[in-house]
GROMACS .gro file of C-alpha atoms in nm:
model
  359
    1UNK     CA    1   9.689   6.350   1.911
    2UNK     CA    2   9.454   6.542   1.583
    3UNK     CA    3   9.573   6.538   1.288
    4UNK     CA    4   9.467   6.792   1.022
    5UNK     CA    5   9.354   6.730   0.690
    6UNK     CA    6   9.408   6.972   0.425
    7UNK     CA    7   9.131   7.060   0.169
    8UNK     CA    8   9.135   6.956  -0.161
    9UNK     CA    9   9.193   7.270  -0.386
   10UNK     CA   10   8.941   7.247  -0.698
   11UNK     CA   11   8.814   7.556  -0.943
   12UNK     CA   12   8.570   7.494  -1.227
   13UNK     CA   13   8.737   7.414  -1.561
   14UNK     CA   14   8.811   7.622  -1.832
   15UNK     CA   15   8.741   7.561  -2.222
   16UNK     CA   16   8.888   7.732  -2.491
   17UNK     CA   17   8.727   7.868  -2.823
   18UNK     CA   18   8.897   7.840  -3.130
   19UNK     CA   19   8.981   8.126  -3.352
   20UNK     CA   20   8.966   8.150  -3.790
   21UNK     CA   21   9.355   8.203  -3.799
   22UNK     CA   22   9.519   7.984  -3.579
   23UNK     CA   23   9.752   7.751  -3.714
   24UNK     CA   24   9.717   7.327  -3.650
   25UNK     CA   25  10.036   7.110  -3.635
   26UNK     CA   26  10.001   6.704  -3.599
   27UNK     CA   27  10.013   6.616  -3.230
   28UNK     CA   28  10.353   6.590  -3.051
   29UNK     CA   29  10.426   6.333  -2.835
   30UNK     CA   30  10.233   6.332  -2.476
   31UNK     CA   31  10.515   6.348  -2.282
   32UNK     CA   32  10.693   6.614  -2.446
   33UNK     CA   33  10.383   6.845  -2.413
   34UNK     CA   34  10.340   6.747  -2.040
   35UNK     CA   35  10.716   6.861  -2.025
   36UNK     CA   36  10.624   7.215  -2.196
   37UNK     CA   37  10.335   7.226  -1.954
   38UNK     CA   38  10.546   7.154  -1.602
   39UNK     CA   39  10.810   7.391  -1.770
   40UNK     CA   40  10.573   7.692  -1.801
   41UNK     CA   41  10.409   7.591  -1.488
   42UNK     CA   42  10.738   7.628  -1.311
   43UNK     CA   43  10.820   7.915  -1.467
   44UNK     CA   44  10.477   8.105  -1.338
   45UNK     CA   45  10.572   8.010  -0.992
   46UNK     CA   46  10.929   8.117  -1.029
   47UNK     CA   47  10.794   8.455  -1.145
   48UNK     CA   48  10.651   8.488  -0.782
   49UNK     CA   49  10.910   8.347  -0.576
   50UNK     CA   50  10.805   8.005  -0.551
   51UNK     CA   51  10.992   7.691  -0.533
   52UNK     CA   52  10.959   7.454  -0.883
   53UNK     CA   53  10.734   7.128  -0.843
   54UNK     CA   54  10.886   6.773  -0.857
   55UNK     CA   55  10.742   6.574  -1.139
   56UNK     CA   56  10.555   6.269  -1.016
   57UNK     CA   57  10.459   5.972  -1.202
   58UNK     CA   58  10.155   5.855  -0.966
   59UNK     CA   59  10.005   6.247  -1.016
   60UNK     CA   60  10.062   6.200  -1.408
   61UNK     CA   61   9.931   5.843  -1.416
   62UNK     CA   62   9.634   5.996  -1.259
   63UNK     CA   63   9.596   6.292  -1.494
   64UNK     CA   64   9.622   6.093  -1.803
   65UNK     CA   65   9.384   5.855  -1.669
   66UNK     CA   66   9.116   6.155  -1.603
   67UNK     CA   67   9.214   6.318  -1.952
   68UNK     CA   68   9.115   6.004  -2.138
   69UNK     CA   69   8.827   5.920  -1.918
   70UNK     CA   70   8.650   6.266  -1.986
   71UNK     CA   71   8.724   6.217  -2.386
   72UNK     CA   72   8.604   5.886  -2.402
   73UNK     CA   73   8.281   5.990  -2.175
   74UNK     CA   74   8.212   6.291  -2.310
   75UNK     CA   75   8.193   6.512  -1.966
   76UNK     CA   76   8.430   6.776  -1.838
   77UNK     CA   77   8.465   6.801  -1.472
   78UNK     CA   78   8.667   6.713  -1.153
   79UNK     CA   79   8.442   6.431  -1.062
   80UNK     CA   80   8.422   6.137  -1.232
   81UNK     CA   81   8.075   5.961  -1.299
   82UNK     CA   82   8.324   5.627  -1.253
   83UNK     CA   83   8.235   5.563  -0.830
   84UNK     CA   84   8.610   5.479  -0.815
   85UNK     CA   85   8.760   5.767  -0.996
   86UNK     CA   86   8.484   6.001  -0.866
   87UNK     CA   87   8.789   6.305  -0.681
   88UNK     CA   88   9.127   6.387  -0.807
   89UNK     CA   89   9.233   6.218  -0.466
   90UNK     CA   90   9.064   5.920  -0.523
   91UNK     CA   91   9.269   5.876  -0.885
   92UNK     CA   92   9.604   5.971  -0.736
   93UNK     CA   93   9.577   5.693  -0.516
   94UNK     CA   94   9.407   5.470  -0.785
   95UNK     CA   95   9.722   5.549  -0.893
   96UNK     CA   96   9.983   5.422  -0.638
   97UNK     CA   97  10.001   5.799  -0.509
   98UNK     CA   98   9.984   5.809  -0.153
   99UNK     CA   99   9.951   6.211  -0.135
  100UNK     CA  100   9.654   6.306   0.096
  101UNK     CA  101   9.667   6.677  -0.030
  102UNK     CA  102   9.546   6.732  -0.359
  103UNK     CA  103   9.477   6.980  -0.629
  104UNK     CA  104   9.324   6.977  -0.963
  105UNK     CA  105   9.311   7.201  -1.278
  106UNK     CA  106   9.132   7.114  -1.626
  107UNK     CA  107   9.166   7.232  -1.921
  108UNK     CA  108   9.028   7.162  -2.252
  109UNK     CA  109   9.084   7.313  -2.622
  110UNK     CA  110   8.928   7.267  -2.993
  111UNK     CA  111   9.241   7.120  -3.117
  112UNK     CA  112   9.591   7.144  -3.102
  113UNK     CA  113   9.799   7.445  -3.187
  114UNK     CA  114  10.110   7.551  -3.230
  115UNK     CA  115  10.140   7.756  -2.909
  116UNK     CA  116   9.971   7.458  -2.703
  117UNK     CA  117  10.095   7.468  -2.406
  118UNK     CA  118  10.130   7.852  -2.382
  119UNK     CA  119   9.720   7.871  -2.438
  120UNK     CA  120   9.660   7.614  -2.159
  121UNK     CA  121   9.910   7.767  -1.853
  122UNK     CA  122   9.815   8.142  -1.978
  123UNK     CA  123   9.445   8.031  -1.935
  124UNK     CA  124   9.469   7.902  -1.603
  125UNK     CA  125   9.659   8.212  -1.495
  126UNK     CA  126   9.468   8.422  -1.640
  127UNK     CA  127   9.171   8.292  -1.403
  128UNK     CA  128   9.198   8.361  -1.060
  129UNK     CA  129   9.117   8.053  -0.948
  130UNK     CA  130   9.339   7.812  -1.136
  131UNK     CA  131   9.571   8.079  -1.073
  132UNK     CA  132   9.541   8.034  -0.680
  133UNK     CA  133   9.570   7.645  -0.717
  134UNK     CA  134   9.914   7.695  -0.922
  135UNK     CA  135  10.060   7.940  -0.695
  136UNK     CA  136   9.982   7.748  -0.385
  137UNK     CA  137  10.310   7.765  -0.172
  138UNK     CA  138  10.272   7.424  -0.066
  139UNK     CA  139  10.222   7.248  -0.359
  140UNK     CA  140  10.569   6.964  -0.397
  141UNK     CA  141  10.487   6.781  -0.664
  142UNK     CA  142  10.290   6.783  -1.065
  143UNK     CA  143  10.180   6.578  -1.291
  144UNK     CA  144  10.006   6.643  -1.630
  145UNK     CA  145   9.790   6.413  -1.869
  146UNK     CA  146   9.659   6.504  -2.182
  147UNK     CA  147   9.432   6.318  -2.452
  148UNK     CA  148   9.297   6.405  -2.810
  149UNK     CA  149   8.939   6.295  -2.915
  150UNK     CA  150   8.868   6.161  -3.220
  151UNK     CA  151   8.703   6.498  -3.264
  152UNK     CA  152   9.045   6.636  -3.254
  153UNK     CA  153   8.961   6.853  -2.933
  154UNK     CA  154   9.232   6.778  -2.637
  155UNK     CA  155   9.155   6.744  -2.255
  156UNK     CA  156   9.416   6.849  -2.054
  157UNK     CA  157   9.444   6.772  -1.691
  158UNK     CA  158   9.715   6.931  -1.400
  159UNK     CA  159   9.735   6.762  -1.067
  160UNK     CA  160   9.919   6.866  -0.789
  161UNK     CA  161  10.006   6.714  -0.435
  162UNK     CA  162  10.184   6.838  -0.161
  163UNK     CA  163  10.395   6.583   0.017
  164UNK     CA  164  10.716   6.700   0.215
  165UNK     CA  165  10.831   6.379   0.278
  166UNK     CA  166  10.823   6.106  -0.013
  167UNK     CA  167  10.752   5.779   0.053
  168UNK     CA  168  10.966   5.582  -0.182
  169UNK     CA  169  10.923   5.223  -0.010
  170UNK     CA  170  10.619   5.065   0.204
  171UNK     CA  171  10.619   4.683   0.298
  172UNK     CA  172  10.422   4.465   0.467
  173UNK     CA  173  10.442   4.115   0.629
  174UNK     CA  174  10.315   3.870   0.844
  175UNK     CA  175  10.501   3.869   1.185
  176UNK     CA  176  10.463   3.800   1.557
  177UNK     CA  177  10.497   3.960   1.908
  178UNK     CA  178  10.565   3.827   2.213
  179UNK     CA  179  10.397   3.933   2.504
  180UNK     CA  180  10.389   3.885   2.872
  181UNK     CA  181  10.097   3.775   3.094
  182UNK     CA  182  10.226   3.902   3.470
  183UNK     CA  183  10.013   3.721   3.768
  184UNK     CA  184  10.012   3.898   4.079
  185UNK     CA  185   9.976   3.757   4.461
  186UNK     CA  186   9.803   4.090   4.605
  187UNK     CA  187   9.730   4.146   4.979
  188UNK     CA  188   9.445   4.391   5.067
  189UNK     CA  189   9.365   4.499   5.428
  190UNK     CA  190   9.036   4.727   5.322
  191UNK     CA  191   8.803   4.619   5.135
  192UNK     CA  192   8.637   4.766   4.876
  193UNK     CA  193   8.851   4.723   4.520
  194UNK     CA  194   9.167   4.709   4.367
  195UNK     CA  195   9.280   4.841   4.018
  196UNK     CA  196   9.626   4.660   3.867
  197UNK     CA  197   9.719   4.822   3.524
  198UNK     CA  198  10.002   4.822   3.269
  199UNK     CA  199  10.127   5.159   3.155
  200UNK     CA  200   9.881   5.393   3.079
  201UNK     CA  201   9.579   5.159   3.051
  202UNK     CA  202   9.282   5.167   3.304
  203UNK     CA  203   9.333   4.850   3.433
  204UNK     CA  204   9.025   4.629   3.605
  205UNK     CA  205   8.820   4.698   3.904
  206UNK     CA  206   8.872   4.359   4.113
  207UNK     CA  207   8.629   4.353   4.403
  208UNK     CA  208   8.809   4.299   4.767
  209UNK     CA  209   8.724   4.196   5.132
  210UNK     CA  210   8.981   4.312   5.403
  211UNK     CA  211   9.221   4.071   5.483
  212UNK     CA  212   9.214   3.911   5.187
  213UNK     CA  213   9.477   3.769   4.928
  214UNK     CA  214   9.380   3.776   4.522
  215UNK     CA  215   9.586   3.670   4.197
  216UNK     CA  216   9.536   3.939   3.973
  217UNK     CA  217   9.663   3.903   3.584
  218UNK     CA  218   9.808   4.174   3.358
  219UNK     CA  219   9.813   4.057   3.007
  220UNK     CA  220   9.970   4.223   2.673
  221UNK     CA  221  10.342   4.324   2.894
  222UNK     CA  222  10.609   4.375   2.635
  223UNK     CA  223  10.877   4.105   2.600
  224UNK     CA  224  11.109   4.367   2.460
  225UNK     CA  225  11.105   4.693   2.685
  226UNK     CA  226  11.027   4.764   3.034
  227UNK     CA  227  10.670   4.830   3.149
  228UNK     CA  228  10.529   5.040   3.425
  229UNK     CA  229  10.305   4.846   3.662
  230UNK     CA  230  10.040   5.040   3.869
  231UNK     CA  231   9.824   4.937   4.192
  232UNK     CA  232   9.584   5.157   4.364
  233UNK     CA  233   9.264   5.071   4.610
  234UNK     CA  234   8.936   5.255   4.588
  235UNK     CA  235   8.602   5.226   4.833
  236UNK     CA  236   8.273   5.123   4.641
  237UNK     CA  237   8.061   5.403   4.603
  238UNK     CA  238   8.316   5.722   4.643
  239UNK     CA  239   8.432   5.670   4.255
  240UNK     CA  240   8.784   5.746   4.334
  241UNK     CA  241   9.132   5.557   4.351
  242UNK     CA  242   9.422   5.587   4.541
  243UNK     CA  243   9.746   5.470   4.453
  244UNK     CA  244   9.887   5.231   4.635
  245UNK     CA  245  10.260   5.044   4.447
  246UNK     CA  246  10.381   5.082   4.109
  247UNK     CA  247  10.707   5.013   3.949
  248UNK     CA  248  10.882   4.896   3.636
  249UNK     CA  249  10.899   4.510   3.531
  250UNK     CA  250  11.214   4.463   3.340
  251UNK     CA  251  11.140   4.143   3.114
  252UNK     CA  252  11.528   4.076   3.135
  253UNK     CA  253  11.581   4.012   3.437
  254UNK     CA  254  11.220   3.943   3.555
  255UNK     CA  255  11.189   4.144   3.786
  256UNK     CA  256  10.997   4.445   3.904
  257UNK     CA  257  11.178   4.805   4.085
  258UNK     CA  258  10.950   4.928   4.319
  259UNK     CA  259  10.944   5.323   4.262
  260UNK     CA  260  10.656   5.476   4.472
  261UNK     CA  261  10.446   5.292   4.746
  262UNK     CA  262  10.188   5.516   4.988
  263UNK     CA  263  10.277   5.511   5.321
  264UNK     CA  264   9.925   5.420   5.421
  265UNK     CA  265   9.917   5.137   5.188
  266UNK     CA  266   9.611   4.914   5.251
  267UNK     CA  267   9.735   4.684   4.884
  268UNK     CA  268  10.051   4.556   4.854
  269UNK     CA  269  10.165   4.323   4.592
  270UNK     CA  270  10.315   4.014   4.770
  271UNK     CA  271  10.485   3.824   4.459
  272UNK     CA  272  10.425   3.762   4.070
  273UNK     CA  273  10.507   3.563   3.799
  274UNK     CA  274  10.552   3.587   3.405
  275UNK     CA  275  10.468   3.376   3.137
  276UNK     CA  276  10.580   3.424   2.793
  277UNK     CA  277  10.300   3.399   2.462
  278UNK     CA  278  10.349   3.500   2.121
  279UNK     CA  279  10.032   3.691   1.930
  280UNK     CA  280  10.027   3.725   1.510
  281UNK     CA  281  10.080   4.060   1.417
  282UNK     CA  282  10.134   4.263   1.070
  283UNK     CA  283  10.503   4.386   1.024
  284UNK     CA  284  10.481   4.766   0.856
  285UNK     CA  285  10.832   4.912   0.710
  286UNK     CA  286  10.837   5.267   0.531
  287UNK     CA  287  11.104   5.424   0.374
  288UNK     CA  288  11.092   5.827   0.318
  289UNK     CA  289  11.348   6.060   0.118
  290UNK     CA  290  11.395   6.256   0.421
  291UNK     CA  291  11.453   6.213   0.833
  292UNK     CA  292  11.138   6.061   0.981
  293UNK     CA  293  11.194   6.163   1.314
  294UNK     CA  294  10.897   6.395   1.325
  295UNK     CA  295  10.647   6.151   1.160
  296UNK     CA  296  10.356   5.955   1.372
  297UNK     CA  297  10.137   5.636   1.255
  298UNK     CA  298   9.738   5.664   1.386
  299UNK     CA  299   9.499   5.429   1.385
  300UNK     CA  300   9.137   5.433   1.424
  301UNK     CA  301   9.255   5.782   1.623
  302UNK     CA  302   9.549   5.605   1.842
  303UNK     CA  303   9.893   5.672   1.765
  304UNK     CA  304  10.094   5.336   1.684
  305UNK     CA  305  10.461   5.290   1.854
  306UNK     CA  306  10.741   5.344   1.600
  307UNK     CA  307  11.112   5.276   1.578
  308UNK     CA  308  11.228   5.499   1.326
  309UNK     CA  309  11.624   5.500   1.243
  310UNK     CA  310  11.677   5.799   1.019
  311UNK     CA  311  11.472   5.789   0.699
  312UNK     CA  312  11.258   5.426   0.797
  313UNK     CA  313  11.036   5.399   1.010
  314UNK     CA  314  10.865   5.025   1.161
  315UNK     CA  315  10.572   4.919   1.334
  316UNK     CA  316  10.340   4.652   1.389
  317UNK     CA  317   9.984   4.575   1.358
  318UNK     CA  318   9.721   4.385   1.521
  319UNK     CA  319   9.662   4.023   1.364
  320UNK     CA  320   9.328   4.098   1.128
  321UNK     CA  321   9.372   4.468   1.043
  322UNK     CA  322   9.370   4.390   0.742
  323UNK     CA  323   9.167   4.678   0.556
  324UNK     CA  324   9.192   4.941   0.862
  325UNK     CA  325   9.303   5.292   0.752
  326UNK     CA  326   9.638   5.402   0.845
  327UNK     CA  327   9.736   5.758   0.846
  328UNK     CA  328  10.089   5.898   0.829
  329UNK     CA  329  10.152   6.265   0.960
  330UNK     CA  330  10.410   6.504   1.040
  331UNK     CA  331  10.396   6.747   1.370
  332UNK     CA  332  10.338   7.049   1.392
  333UNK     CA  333  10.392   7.298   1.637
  334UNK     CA  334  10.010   7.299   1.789
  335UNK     CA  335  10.060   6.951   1.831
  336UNK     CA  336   9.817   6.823   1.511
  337UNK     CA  337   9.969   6.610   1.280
  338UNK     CA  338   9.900   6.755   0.879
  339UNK     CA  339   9.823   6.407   0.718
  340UNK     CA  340  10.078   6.306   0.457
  341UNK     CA  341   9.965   5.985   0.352
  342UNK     CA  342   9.677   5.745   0.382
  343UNK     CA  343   9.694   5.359   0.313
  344UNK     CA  344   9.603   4.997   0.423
  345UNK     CA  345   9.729   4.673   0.439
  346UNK     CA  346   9.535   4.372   0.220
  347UNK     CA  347   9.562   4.005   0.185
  348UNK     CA  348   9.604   3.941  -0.187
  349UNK     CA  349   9.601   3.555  -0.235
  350UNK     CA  350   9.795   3.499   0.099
  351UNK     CA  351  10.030   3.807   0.012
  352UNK     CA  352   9.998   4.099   0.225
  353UNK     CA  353  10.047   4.444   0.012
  354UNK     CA  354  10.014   4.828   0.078
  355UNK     CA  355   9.760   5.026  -0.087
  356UNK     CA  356   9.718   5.364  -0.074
  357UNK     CA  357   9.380   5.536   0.000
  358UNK     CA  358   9.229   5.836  -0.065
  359UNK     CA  359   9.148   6.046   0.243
   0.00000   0.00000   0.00000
């Protein structure tokens, strides 16, 4: 399975000159000017038919944290000279934000004015990019951070994400799996070599001699679900396999239903046996606002079984992935995934916690 990757939507800033007549008021409280600011931002996309934006609190954390950072360092621009705050995605999930879609529009004015907030949202309309990035149909969510200089002038920062699905919850914890090692008793009347394989793996190439009789082990067999057991026989030399048995083994009642066999089988499985082992793993529960039904979990490009019931969704990792990338997608119909959210697992003092990354 792809998944997709949208690009992150960036235009160059915009600064504002200050005119002889304009009148100054003392600053108003941050948050009631980042109110004024999603207000009028709503209200431009309403004007075209577009949905409002939820407000976010990782997107304003972010924003606030770029305003100040820009003030304080005296540089205005969507990368950061910080390594760790260097892209707008990188801060949102500096931030706790998750969202792998991101967008970014700056702002930044002399000092403040009456008519703040009406400057700063007719600015960026009034530029075609910024305008683009507001009006972006897919946009979900905003947040907005502003800071004032001891200079007086103010930075202003808009972020926007695009995330369908919310997570609200994401938990990890140490667990374990039990799996099955299967040993087979397999008869062979050609030789050349035998292939025995669990579900869709290859399986090993275990030389043969005719007449002979081999113990051949499958490891990794879930202890919880049924698991479809392959033979097949190949000649050394013609590259080429031919089945020969497979079935399902049932780990409750330990025992395997033949469902095809070749009629010119030269292999033949002649009896087994399972033995039960446990393996450490990493226990992964998400909770999302909506139905998760349509969501997939890859790793390192391999999609990761899920059982989702409604809006949560579980799986497990590998003991020691700690620090491996985990992507979170949604299907689409040309069977890509759009990627939704990007995180890992870490070991914090013998804790294990969920941090987001950015893509």
């Amino acid at each position: 399975m792809r998944y997709v990757l949208l690009a992150i939507c960036l235009v160059a800033p915009i600064a504002f000159a200050q005119g002889p007549l304009e009148r100054v008021h003392p600053m108003l409280p941050a948050h009631a000017l980042e109110w004024r600011l999603h207000e009028l931002t709503d209200g431009a996309r309403n004007g075209e038919g577009l949905a409002a934006l939820a407000r976010s609190e990782a997107l304003a954390l972010a924003a606030r944290h770029h305003a100040v950072e820009m003030a304080e360092l005296g540089y205005f621009s969507h990368t950061s000279p910080t390594a760790g705050n260097a892209t707008p995605s990188r801060r949102v999930a500096n931030a706790g934000g998750p969202m792998a879609q991101v967008g970014e529009n700056l702002a930044s004015l002399p000092r403040m004015t009456l008519d703040f907030a009406e400057r700063v949202v007719d600015g960026w309309m009034d530029s075609p990019g910024h305008r683009q990035n507001m009006l972006r149909p897919s946009w979900t969510h905003v947040g907005f951070g502003l800071h004032e200089h001891g200079d007086g002038r103010v930075y202003v920062v808009q972020v926007f994400a695009e995330d369908p699905n919310p997570l609200h919850f994401a938990h990890a914890a140490p667990g374990s799996t039990t799996s099955l090692s299967l040993r087979f008793m397999v008869t062979n009347d050609a030789t050349g070599f035998i292939v025995l394989a669990r579900g869709a793996e290859g399986g090993q190439r275990v030389p043969v001699t005719a007449g002979q009789t081999i113990t051949v082990t499958v490891d990794g067999v879930s202890a919880d679900a049924p698991t479809h057991i392959r033979l097949a026989w190949g000649r050394d030399g013609d590259g080429g396999v031919i089945g020969q048995e497979s079935g399902w083994f049932d780990p409750l009642t330990s025992r395997i239903t033949t469902d095809y066999r070749s009629a010119a089988a030269s292999s033949r499985i002649e009896s087994y046996a399972a033995s039960a082992g446990a393996a450490r793993d990493i226990v992964v529960q998400l909770a999302f606002e909506r139905d998760a039904s349509d969501l997939s979990v890859v790793i390192d490009r391999r999609e990761v079984p899920l059982s989702v019931l409604g809006t949560n969704v579980r799986f497990s990792l590998p003991g020691g992935s700690e620090g491996v990338p985990i992507a979170v997608g949604s299907a689409r119909d040309d069977s890509t995934l759009t990627l939704l959210q990007r995180f890992t697992v870490v070991n914090r003092s013998g804790t294990l916690v969920v941090v987001p990354l950015a893509p």
